[in-house]
Each structure stands twice: as structure tokens, then as C-alpha cells.
CSV table of C-alpha atoms and ligand atoms in Angstrom, one decimal:
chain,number,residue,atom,x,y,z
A,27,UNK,CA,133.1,-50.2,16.0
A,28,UNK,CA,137.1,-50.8,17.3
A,29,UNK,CA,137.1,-49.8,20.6
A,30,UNK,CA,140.8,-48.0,20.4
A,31,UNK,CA,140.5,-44.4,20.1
A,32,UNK,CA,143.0,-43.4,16.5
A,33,UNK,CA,144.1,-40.8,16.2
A,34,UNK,CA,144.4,-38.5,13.1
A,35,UNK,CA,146.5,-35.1,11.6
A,36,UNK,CA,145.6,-33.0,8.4
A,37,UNK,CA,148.4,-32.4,5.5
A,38,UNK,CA,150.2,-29.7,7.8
A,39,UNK,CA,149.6,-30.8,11.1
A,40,UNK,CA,147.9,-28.3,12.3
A,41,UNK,CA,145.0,-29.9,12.8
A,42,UNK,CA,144.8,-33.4,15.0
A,43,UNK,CA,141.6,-35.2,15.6
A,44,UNK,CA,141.2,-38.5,17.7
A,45,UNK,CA,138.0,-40.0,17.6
A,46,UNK,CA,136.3,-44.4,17.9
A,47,UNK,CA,136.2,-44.8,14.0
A,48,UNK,CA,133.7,-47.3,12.8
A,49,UNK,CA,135.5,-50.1,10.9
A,50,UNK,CA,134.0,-49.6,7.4
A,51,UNK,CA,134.4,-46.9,5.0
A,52,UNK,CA,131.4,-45.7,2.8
A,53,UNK,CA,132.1,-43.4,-0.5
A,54,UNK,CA,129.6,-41.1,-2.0
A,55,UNK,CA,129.1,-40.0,-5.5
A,56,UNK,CA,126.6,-37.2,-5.0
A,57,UNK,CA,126.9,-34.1,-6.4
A,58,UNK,CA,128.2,-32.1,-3.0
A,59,UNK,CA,130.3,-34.9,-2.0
A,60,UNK,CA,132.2,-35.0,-5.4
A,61,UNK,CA,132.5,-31.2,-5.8
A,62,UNK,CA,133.5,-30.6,-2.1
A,63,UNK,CA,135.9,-33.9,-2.2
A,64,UNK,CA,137.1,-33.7,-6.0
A,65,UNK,CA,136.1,-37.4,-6.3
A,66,UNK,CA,133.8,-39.8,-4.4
A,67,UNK,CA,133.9,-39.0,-0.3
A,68,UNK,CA,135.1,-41.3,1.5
A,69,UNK,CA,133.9,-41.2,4.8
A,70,UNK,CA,134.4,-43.3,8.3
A,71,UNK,CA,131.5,-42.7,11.3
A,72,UNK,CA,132.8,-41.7,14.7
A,73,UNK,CA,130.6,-40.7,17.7
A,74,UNK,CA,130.4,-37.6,18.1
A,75,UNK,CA,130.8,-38.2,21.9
A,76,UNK,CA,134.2,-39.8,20.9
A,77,UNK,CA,135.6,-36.6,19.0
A,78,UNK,CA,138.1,-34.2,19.7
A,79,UNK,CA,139.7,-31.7,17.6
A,80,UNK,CA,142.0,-29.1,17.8
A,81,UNK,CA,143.1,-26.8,15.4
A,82,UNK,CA,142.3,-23.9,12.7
A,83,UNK,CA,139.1,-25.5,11.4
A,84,UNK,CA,136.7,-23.7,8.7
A,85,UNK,CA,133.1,-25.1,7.9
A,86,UNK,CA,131.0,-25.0,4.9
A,87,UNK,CA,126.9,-25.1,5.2
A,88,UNK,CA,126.9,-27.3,2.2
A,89,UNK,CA,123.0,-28.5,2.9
A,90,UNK,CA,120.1,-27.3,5.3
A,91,UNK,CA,121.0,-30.3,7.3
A,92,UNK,CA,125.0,-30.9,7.2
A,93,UNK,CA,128.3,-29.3,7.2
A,94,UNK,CA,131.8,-29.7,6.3
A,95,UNK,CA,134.9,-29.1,7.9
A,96,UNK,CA,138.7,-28.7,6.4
A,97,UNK,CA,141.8,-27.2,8.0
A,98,UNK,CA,142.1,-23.4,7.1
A,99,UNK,CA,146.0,-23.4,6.8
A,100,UNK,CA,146.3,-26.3,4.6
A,101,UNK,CA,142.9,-27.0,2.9
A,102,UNK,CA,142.1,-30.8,3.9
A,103,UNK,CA,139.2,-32.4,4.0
A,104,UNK,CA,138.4,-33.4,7.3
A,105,UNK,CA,134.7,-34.2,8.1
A,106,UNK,CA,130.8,-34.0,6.7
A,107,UNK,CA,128.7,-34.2,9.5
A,108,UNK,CA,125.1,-34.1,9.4
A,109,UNK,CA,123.5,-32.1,12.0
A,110,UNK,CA,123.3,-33.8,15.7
A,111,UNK,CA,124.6,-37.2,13.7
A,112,UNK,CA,127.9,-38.9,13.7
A,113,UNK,CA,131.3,-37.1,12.5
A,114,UNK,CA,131.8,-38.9,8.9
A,115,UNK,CA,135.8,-38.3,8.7
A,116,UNK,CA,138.1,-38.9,5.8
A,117,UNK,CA,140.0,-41.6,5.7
A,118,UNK,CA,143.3,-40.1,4.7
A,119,UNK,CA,143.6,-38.5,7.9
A,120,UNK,CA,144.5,-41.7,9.8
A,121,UNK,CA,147.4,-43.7,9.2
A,122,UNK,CA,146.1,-46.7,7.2
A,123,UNK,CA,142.3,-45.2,7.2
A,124,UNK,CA,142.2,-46.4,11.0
A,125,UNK,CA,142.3,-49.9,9.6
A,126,UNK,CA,138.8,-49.5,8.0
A,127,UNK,CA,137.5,-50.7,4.9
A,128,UNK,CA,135.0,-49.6,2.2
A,129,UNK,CA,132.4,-51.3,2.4
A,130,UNK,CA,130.0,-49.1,0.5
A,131,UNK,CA,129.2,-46.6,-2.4
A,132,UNK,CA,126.2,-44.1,-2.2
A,133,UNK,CA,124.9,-42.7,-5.2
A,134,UNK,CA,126.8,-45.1,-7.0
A,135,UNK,CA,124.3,-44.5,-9.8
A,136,UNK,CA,126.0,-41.0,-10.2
A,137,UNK,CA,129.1,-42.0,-10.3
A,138,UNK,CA,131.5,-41.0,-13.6
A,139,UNK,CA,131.8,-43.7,-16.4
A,140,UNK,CA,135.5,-44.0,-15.8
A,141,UNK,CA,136.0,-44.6,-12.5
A,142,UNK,CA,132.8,-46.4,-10.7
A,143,UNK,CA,134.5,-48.2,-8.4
A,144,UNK,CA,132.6,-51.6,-10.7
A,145,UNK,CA,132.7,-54.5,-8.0
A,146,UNK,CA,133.3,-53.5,-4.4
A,147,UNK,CA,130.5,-54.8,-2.1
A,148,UNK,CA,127.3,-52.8,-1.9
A,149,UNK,CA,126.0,-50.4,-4.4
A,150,UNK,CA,123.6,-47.6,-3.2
A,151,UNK,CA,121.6,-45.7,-6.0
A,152,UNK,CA,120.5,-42.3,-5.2
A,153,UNK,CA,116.7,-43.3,-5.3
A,154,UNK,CA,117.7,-46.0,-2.7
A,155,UNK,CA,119.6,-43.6,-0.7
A,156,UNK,CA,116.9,-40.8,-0.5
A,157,UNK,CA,114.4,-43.1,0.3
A,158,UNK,CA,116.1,-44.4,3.8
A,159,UNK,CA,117.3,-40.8,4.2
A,160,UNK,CA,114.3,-38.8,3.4
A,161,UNK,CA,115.8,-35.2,4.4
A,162,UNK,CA,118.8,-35.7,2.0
A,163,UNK,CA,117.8,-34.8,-1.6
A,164,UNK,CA,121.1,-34.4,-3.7
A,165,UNK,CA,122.2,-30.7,-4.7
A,166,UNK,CA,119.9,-29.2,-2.0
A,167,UNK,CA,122.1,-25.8,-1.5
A,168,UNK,CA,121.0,-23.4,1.7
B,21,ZN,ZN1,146.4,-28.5,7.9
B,22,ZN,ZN1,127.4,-37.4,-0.7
């Protein structure tokens, strides 16, 4: 965890966010996170107790258990969050991804033949993932 508070902005502005990001990025290839996202979500931790946003922001009940949030004027991703759990924010919304690096892929058993992301550090599989997570089951819909 860096201890400097970064601060963030969505495509149009509208929306700022400054948060304590964690210093590693995780990406998911489960089936919400690549529908919502359009490719694997990338996602940095930040406490919630570090978070503040202001804004026009619109959220999705995209699971019994989690959220996501974009920016209603211009349509960018800008958090998952699992209920009472850490924000997981997009990189892209912080210059240089907050100086964070990925670190992980979740689901990496899911992900598309042509881009898998073959050789970064730690591959998740989706039976390895719901296992440590056991309230997650992919493609759960409310
Ligand atoms: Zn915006
Ligand atoms: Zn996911």
C-alpha cells in the first residue's frame, strides 16, 4: 500500500476520485468483468476509508454481492466494489495507473485464446478463485 493519496479523473472530467491505491494491479477474465469492461478488468484496491468521489456516478447491481460504478456523462469505468469490501478502481483513471503493477490474472482459465495475457506472474483459474472466494460464482446475475 503507498501511503500518498492519488488522485484520479474519468474521460470527461466530471468525475474525480482520490483514494490510497494498493501497488498492484489484478485483471479478471470472468464473464461480468469482461462484458461490463469489454476486456479483462483491471482493477487496483483502495480502502474504502481512503475514498472520495465526486461527481455524476451511476451503479450497476451486477451480482448479489457487488456493484459497479461509471460516470453517467461520459460512460467510464470507474470501480467494482464488493459489498462492505475495498473499492477495486480502474487503472486508467490515474495517471500512470497510480504507479501500480499487474501482478495478477483471475479466471485466467476463461480468458480468450488470442489475448491471455501468457506469462505475467500469477495465474488464477476460476475453480481456484471460487474456492478462496466462496460467495463469488461467475455469471451469478441478481
Ligand atoms: Zn466522465
Ligand atoms: Zn471478474
Amino acid at each position: 500500500m503507498s501511503a500518498a493519496l492519488q488522485h484520479g479523473r474519468c474521460l470527461c472530467g466530471a468525475v474525480t476520485v482520490s483514494a490510497q491505491l494498493a501497488d498492484e494491479i489484478s485483471a479478471c477474465f470472468c464473464d461480468l468483468c469482461t462484458r461490463w469492461s469489454g476486456s479483462a478488468m483491471m482493477c487496483i484496491d483502495a480502502p474504502a476509508d481512503s475514498v472520495t468521489v465526486s461527481g455524476p456516478v451511476k451503479t450497476y447491481r451486477s451480482s448479489s454481492f457487488s456493484e459497479r460504478a461509471w460516470c453517467d456523462r461520459c460512460g467510464s469505468a470507474l470501480w467494482l466494489r464488493d459489498d462492505g469490501k475495498d473499492y477495486e478502481f480502474v487503472p486508467g483513471l490515474f495517471a500512470n495507473a497510480g504507479g501500480a503493477r499487474l501482478t495478477r490474472i483471475v479466471y485466467a482459465d476463461r480468458a480468450p485464446d488470442g489475448w491471455d495475457f501468457a506469462g505475467a506472474p500469477q495465474r488464477v483459474s476460476r475453480a481456484e478463485y471460487e474456492k478462496s472466494n466462496p460467495f463469488v460464482r461467475e455469471g451469478e446475475m441478481p
